[in-house]
Coordinates of C-alpha atoms in Angstrom, one line a residue:
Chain A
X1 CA 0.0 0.0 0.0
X2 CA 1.6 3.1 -1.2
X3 CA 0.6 6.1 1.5
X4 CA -0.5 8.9 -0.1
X5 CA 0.8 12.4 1.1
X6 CA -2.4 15.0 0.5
X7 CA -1.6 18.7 1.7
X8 CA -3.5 19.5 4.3
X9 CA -6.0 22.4 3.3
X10 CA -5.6 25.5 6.0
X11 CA -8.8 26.2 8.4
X12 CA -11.0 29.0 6.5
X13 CA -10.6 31.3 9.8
X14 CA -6.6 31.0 9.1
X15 CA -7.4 32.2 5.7
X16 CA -9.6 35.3 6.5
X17 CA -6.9 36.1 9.1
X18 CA -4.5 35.9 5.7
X19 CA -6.8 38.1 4.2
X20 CA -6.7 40.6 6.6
X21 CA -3.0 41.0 7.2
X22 CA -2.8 41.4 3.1
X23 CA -5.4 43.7 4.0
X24 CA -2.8 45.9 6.1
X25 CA -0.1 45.2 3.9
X26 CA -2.3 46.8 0.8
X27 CA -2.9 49.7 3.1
X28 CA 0.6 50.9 4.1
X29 CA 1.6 50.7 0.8
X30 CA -1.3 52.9 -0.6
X31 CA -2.0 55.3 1.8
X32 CA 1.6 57.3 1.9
X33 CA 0.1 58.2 -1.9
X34 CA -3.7 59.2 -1.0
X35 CA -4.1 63.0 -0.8
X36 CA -0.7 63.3 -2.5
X37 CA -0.5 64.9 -5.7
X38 CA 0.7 61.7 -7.7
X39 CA 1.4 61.4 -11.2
X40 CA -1.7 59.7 -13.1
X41 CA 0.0 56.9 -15.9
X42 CA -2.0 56.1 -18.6
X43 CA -2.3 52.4 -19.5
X44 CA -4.4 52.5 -22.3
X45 CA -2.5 52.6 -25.4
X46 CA -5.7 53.3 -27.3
X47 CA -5.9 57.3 -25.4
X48 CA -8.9 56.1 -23.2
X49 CA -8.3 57.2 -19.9
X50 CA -7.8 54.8 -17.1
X51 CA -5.3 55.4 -14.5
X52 CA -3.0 53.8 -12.2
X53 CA -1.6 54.9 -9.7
X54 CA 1.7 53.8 -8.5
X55 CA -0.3 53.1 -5.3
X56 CA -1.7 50.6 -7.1
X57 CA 1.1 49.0 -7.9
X58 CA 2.7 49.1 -5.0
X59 CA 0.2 47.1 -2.8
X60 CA -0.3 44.4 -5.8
X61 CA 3.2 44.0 -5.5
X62 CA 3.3 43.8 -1.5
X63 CA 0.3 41.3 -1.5
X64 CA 2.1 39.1 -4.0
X65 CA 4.9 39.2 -2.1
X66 CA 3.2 38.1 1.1
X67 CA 1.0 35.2 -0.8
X68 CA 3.7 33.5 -2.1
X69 CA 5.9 33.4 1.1
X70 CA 2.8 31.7 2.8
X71 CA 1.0 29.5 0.5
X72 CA 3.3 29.5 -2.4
X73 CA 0.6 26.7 -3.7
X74 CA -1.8 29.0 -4.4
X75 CA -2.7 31.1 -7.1
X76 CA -2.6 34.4 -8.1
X77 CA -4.9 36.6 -10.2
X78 CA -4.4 40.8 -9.5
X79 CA -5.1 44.2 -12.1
X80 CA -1.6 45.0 -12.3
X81 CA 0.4 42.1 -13.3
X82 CA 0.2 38.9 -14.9
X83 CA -1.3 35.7 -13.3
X84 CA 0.2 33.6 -11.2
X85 CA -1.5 30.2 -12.0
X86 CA -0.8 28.3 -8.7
X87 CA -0.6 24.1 -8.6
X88 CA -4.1 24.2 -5.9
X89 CA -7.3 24.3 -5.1
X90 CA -7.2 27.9 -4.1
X91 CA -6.5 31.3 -6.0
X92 CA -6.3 35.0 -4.6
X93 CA -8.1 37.4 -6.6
X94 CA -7.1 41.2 -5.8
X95 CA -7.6 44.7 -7.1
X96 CA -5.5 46.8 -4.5
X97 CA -7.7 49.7 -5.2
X98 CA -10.8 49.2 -6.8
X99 CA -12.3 52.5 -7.3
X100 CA -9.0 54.2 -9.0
X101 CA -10.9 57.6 -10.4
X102 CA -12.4 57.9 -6.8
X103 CA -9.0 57.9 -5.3
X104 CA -7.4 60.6 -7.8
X105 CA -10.2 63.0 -7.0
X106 CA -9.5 62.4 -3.4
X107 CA -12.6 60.8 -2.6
X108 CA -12.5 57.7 0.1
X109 CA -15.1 55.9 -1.8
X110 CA -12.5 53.2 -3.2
X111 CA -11.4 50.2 -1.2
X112 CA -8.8 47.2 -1.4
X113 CA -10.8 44.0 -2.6
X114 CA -8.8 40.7 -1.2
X115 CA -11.0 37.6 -2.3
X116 CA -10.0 34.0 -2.1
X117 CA -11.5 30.7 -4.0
X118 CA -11.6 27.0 -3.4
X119 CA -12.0 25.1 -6.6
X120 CA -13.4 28.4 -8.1
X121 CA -16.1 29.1 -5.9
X122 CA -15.8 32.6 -3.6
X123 CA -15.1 31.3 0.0
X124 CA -13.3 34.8 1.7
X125 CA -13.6 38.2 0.7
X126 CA -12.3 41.3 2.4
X127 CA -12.3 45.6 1.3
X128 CA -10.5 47.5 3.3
X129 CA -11.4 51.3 3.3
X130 CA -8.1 52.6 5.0
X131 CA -8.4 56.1 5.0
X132 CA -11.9 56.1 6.9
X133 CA -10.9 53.3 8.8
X134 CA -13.4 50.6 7.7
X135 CA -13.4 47.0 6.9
X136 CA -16.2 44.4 5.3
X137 CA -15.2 41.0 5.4
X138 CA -17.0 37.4 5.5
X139 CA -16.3 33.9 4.6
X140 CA -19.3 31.8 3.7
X141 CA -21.3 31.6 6.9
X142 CA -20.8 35.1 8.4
X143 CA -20.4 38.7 7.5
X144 CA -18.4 41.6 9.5
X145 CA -17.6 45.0 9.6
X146 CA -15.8 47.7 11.5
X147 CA -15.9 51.6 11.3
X148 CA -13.8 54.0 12.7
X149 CA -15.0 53.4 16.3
X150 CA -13.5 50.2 16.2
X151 CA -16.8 48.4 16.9
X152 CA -17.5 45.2 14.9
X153 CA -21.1 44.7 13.6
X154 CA -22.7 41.9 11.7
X155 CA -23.4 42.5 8.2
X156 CA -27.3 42.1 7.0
X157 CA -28.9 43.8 4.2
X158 CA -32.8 45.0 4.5
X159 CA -36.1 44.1 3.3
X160 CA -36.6 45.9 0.1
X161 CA -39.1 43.8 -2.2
X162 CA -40.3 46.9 -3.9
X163 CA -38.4 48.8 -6.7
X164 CA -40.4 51.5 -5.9
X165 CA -38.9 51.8 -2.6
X166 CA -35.1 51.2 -3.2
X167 CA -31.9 53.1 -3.2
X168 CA -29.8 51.8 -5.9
X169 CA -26.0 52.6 -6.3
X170 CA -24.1 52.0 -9.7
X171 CA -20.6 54.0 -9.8
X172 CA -20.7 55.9 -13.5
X173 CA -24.2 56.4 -15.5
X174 CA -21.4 56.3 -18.7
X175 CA -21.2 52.1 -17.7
X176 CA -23.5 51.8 -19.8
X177 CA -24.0 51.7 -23.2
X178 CA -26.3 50.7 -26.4
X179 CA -28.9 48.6 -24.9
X180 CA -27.6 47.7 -21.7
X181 CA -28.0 52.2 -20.9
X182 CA -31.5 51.9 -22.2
X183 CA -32.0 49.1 -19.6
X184 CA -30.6 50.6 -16.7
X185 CA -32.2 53.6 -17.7
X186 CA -35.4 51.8 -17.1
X187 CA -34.4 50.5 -13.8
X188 CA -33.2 53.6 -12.3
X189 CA -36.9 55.0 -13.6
X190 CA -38.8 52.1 -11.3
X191 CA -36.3 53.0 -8.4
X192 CA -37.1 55.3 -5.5
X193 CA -33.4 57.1 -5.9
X194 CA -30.2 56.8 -7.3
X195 CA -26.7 57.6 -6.7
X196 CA -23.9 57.4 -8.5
X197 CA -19.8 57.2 -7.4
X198 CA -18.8 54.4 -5.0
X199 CA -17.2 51.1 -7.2
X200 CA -16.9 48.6 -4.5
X201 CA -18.3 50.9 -1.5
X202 CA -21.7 50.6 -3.0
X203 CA -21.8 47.3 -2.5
X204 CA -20.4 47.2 1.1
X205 CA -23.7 49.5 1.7
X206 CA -25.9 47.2 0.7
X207 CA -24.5 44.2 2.7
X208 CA -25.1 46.9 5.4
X209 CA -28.4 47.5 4.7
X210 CA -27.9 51.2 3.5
X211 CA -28.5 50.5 -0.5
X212 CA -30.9 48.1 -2.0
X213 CA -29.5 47.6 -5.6
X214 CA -26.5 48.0 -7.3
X215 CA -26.2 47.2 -11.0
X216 CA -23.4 47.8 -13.0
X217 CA -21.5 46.8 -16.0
X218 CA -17.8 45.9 -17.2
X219 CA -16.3 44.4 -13.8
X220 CA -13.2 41.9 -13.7
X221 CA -13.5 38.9 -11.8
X222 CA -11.3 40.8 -9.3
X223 CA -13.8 43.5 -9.0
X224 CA -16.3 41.5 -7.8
X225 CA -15.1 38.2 -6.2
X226 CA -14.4 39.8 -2.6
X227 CA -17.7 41.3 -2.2
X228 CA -19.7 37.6 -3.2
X229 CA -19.1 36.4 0.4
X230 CA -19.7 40.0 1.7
X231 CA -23.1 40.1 0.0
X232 CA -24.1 36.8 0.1
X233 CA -23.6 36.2 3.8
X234 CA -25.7 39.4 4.4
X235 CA -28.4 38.0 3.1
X236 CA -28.2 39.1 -0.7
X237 CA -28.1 37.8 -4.0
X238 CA -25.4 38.8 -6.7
X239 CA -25.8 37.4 -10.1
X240 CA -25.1 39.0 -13.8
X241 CA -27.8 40.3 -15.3
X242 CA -28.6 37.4 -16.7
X243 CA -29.2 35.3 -13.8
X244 CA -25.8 33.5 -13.9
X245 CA -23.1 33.6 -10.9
X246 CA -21.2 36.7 -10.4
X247 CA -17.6 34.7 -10.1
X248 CA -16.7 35.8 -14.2
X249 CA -17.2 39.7 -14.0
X250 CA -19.4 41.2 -16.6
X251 CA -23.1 42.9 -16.0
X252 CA -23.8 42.5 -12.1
X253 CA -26.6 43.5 -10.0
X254 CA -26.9 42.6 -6.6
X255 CA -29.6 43.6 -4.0
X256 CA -30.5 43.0 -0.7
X257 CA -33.3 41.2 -1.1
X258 CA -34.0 38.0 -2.9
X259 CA -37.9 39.7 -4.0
X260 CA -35.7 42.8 -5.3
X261 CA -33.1 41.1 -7.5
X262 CA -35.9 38.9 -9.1
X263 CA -37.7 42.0 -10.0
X264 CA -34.8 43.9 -10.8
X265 CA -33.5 41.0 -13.2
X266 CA -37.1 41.1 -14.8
X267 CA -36.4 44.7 -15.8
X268 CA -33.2 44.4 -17.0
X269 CA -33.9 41.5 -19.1
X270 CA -36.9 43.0 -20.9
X271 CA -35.4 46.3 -22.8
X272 CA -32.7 43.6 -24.1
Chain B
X1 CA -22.2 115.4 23.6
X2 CA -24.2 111.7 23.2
X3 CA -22.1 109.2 23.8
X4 CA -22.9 106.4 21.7
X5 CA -22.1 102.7 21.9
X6 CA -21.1 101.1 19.4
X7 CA -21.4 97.1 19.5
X8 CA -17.5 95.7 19.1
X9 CA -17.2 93.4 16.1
X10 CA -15.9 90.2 17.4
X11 CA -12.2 89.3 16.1
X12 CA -12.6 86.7 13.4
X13 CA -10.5 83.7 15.1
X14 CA -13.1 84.3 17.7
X15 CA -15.9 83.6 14.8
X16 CA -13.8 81.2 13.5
X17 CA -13.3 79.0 16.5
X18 CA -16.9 79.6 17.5
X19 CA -17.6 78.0 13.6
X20 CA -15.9 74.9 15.2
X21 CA -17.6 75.0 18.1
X22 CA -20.8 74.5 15.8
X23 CA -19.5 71.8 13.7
X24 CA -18.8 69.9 16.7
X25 CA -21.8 70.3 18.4
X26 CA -23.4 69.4 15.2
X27 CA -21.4 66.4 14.8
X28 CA -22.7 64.7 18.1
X29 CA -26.0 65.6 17.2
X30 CA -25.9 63.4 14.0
X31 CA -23.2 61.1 14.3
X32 CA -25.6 58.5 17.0
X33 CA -27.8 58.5 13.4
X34 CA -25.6 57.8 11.0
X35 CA -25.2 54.1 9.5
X36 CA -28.4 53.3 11.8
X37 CA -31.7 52.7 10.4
X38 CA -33.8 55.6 10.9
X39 CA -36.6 56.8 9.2
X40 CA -36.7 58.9 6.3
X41 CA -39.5 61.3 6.3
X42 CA -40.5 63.1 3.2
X43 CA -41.0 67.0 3.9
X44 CA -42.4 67.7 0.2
X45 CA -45.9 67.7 -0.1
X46 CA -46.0 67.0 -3.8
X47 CA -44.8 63.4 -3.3
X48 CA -41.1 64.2 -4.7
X49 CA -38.3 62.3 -2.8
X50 CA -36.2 65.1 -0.3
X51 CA -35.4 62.5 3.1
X52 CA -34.8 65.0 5.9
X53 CA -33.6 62.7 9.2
X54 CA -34.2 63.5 12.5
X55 CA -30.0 64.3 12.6
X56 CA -30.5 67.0 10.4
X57 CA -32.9 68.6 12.5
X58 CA -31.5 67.8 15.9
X59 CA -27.7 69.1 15.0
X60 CA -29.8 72.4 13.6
X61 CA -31.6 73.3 17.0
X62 CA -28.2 72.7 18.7
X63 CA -26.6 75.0 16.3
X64 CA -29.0 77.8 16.8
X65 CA -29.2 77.2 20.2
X66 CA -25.5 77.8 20.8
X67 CA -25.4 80.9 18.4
X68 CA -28.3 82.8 20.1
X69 CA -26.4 81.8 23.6
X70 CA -23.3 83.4 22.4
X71 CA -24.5 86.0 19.7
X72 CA -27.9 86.7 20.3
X73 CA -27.7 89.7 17.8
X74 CA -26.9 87.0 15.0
X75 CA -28.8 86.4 12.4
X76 CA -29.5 82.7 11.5
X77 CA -30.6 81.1 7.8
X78 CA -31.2 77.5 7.6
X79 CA -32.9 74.5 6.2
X80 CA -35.2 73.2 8.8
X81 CA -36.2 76.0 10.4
X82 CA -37.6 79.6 9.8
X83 CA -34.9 82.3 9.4
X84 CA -34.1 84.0 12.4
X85 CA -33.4 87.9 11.1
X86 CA -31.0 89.1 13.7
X87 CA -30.3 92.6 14.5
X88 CA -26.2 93.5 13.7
X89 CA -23.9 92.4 10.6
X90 CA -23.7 88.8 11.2
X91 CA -25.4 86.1 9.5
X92 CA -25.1 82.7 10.2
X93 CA -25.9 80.0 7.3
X94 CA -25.9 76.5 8.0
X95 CA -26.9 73.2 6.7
X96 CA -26.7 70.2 9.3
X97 CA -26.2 67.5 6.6
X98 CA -25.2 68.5 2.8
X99 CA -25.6 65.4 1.2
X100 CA -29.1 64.0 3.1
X101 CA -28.8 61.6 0.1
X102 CA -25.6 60.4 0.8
X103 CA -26.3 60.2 4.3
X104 CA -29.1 57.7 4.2
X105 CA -26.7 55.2 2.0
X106 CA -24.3 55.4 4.4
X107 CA -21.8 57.3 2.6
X108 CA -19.4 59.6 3.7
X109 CA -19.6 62.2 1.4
X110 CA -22.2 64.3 3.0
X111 CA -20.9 67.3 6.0
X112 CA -21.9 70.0 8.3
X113 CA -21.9 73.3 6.4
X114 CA -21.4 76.6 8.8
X115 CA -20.8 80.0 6.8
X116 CA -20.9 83.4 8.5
X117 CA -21.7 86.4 6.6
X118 CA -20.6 90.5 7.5
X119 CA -22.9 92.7 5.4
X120 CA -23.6 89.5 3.4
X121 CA -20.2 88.8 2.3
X122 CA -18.4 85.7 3.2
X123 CA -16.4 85.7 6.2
X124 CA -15.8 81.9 8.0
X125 CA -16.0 78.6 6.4
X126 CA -16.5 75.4 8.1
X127 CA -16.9 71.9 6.4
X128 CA -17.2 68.7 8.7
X129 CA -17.1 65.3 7.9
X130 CA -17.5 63.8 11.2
X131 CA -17.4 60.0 10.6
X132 CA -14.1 60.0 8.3
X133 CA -12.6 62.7 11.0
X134 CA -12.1 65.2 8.3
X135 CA -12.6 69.1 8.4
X136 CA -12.2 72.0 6.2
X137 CA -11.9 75.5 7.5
X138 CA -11.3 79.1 6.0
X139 CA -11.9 82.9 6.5
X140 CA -10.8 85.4 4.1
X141 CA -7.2 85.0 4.0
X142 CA -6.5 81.2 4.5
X143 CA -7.8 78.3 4.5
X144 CA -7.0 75.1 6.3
X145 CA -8.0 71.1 6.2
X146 CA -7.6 68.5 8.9
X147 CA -7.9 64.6 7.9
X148 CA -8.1 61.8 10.0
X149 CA -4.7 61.4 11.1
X150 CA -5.1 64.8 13.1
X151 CA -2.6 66.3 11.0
X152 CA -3.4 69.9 9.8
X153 CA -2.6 71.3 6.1
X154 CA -2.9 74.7 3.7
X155 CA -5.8 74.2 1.4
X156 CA -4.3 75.0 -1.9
X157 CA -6.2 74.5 -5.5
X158 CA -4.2 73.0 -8.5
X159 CA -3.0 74.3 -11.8
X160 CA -5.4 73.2 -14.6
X161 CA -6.0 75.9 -17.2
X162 CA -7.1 73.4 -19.7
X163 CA -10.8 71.7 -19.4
X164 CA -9.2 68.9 -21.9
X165 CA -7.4 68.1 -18.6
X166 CA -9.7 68.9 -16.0
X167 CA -11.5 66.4 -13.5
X168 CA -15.4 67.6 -12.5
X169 CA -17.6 66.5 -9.9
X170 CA -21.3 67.1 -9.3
X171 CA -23.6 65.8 -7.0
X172 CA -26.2 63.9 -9.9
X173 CA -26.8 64.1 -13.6
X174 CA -30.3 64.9 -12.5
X175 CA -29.8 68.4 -10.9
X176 CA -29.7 69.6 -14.6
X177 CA -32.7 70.2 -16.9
X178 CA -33.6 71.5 -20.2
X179 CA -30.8 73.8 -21.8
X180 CA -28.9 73.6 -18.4
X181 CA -28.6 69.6 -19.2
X182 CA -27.2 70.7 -22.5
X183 CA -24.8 72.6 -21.3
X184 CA -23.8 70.4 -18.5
X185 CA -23.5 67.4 -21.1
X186 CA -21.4 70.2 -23.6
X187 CA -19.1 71.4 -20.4
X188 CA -19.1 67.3 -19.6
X189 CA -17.8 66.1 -23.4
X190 CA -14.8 68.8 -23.1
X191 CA -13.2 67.4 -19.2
X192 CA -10.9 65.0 -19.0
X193 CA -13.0 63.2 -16.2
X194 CA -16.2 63.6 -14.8
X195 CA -17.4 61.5 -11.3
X196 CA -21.1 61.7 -10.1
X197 CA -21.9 62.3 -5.9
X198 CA -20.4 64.6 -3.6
X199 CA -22.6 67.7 -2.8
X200 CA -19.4 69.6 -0.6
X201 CA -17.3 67.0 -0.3
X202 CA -17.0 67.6 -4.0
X203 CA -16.0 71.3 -3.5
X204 CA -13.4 70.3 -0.6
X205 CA -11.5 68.3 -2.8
X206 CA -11.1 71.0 -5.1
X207 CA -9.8 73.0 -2.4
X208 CA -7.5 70.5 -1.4
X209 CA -6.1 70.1 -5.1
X210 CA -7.6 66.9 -6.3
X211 CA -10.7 68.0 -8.6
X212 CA -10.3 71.0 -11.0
X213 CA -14.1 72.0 -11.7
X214 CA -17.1 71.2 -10.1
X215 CA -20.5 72.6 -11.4
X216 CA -24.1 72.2 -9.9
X217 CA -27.6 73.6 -9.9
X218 CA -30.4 74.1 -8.0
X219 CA -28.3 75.5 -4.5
X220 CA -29.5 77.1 -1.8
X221 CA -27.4 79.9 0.1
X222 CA -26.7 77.7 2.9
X223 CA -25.8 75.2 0.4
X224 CA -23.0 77.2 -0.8
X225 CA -22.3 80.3 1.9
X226 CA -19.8 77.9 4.1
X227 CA -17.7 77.1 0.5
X228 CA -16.8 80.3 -1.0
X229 CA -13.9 81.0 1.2
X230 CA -12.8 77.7 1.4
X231 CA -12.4 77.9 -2.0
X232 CA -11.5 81.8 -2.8
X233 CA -8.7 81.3 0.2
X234 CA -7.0 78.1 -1.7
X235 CA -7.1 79.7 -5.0
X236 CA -10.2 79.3 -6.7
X237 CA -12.9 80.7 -8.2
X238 CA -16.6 79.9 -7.7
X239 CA -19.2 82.3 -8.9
X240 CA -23.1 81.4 -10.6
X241 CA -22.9 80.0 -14.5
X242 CA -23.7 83.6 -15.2
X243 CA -20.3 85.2 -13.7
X244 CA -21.7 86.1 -10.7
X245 CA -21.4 86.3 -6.9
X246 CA -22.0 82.8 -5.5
X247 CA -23.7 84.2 -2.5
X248 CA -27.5 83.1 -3.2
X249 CA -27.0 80.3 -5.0
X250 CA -28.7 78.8 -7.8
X251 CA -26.3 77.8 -10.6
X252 CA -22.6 76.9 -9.5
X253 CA -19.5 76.6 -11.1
X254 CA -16.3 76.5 -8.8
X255 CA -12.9 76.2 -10.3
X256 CA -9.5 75.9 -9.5
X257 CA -7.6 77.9 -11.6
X258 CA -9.0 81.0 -12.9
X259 CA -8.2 80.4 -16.6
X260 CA -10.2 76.6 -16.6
X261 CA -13.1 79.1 -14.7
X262 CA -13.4 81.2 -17.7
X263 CA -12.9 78.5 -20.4
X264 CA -16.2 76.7 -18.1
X265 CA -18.1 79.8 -18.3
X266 CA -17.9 80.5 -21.6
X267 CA -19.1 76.7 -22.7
X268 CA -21.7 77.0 -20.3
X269 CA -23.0 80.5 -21.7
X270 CA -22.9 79.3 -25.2
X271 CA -25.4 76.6 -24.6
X272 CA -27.9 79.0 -22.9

């Protein structure tokens, strides 16, 4: 009988603890440059405009760095550089600051996203506000967050079955374009109110229970794949537009009630 | 010979720190509301959506409690509660929460307006942002901000003579209407960069150096009182669409640098 040597896979708890020290390590490497004036880089060879900061950089590197030290196993997938494929069941998926327009105007409404997968599926997720001093982070079972008081509440989202009645958050109106505008357009006419600006802060409201719907278009896996946990262990549902698990990026709305998203994926599907 | 006394104008520190005073008695008023889930009562009869909460209203009675304590000859505009003429050269304008919008989704981009008139021109500024910590102060010569860390700095605007290069913020697409939309939407094809959500968080960053225009509609006096020399003592400009003094309100365009001001005039006059 030939023994059989299987890695031993780490407790979840050790994980989210993981997370939050990359968490820390994202933060001192981004903060020295919010509030600064930085030089903007332009990575778009066509002209379109999306910067990077060399904040951004910095804490991608930094949380690299840190991952494969620890679980040199795992995998790697981040906005700045390329992917690190891993030889696991686990991969990292980062955007060190998601919300990168926010952060050049000075504005706190940008966070570091830190998710984690097992065999593909979102099992950690973590966004770190540093300059405010807040944190959202869950695993499966059970949300969290802290504020600047240092108190640590439980994350639920609220009742909201009617469109009429909720807030919904989506981070550009320009997201949109063709016929997925004209159906937001027609969401954001059945909503109560809308605001715009927040990237991954919108979201973190919801799992609060400050926002009802968020619907936007475009997003990375690494844009999304922290805040699954966050939402879902709230209470809320996060799907594309079309129904389908979040985990790819794309179209995604996500409310904070199940009544909400079915109605808001109604909407949504009809002007297409 | 009559001898006649004459009412000694306060020094303007005094004003100044009594403006503090305010925003801090203001900011425990509201701050037990904030990210709790309180009800949103709807003060316009016609059905349109305006939430007033009761931390609007309670940091407002504390405010003009404290002034008529201290300068009963004050006089004291406003949003929740009748104007209270006064007798001298002092006017107090306040708004408890800019950004009542913001507020209820749990964002932090909302603050405590405090402007002081003399003859009805600008004389103290006072922005707070309780819940990140933050607070931005000016009279007629300088102006200051205070973040978080506790440190203090010189507001100072940036160079930007060139719209093609210039970030904008404003509160919502929505404030604008008719041929104001179409010159918003002209003024928004020419910047670099435009983000939605702010109300004065937006104009503090332009103070600070991070956003080079912002432009909104629809503002009240105490919307705007508290901003003009936070902006005019970093360097900017901030008048009505139309060129004028900024003092009641209405149409807003803050800039800056004086050369982007004039370039955003004159594409907002040529719409009109």
């Amino acid at each position: 009988m030939v023994a059989v040597t299987k890695m031993k896979d780490p407790q979840i708890s050790e994980l989210l603890n993981f997370a939050h020290t990359l968490a820390d390590l994202a933060a001192g490497a981004i903060m020295p440059y919010f509030r600064r004036r930085i030089a903007v880089t332009n990575k778009m060879s066509d002209g379109g405009f999306d910067p990077v900061t060399s904040a951004d950089r910095a804490a991608e590197r930094a949380i690299r760095k840190a991952i494969a030290a620890t679980y040199p196993e795992h995998g790697i997938i981040g906005e700045e550089f390329a992917a690190a494929p891993g030889s696991g069941r686990y991969h990292w998926l980062i955007d060190p600051i998601d919300g990168t327009r926010a952060f050049i105007t000075g504005s706190p409404l940008w966070g570091t996203l830190i998710g984690l997968t097992r065999d593909g599926q979102p099992l950690v997720g973590v966004m770190s506000q540093p300059f405010t001093g807040e944190r959202f982070w869950a695993d499966t079972r059970r949300g969290r967050w802290r504020g600047p008081d240092g108190k640590t509440r439980t994350l639920r989202t609220r009742s909201c079955p009617k469109l009429s009645e909720a807030v919904m958050t989506s981070t550009h109106p320009d997201l949109f374009t063709g016929a997925d505008a004209q159906a937001f357009a027609a969401l954001k006419s059945r909503v109560r109110m809308t605001r715009f600006g927040g990237d991954c802060y919108g979201y973190c409201m919801l799992a609060t229970g400050f926002v009802d719907l968020v619907v936007e278009a475009g997003l990375k896996p690494y844009d999304v794949m922290a805040l699954i946990p966050i939402i879902q262990s709230a209470g809320g549902v996060i799907t594309t537009w079309d129904g389908k698990p979040a985990t790819d990026g794309g179209r995604i709305v996500a409310a904070g009630d199940r009544g909400l998203h079915a109605e808001a994926l109604a909407v949504l599907s009809a002007r297409r």
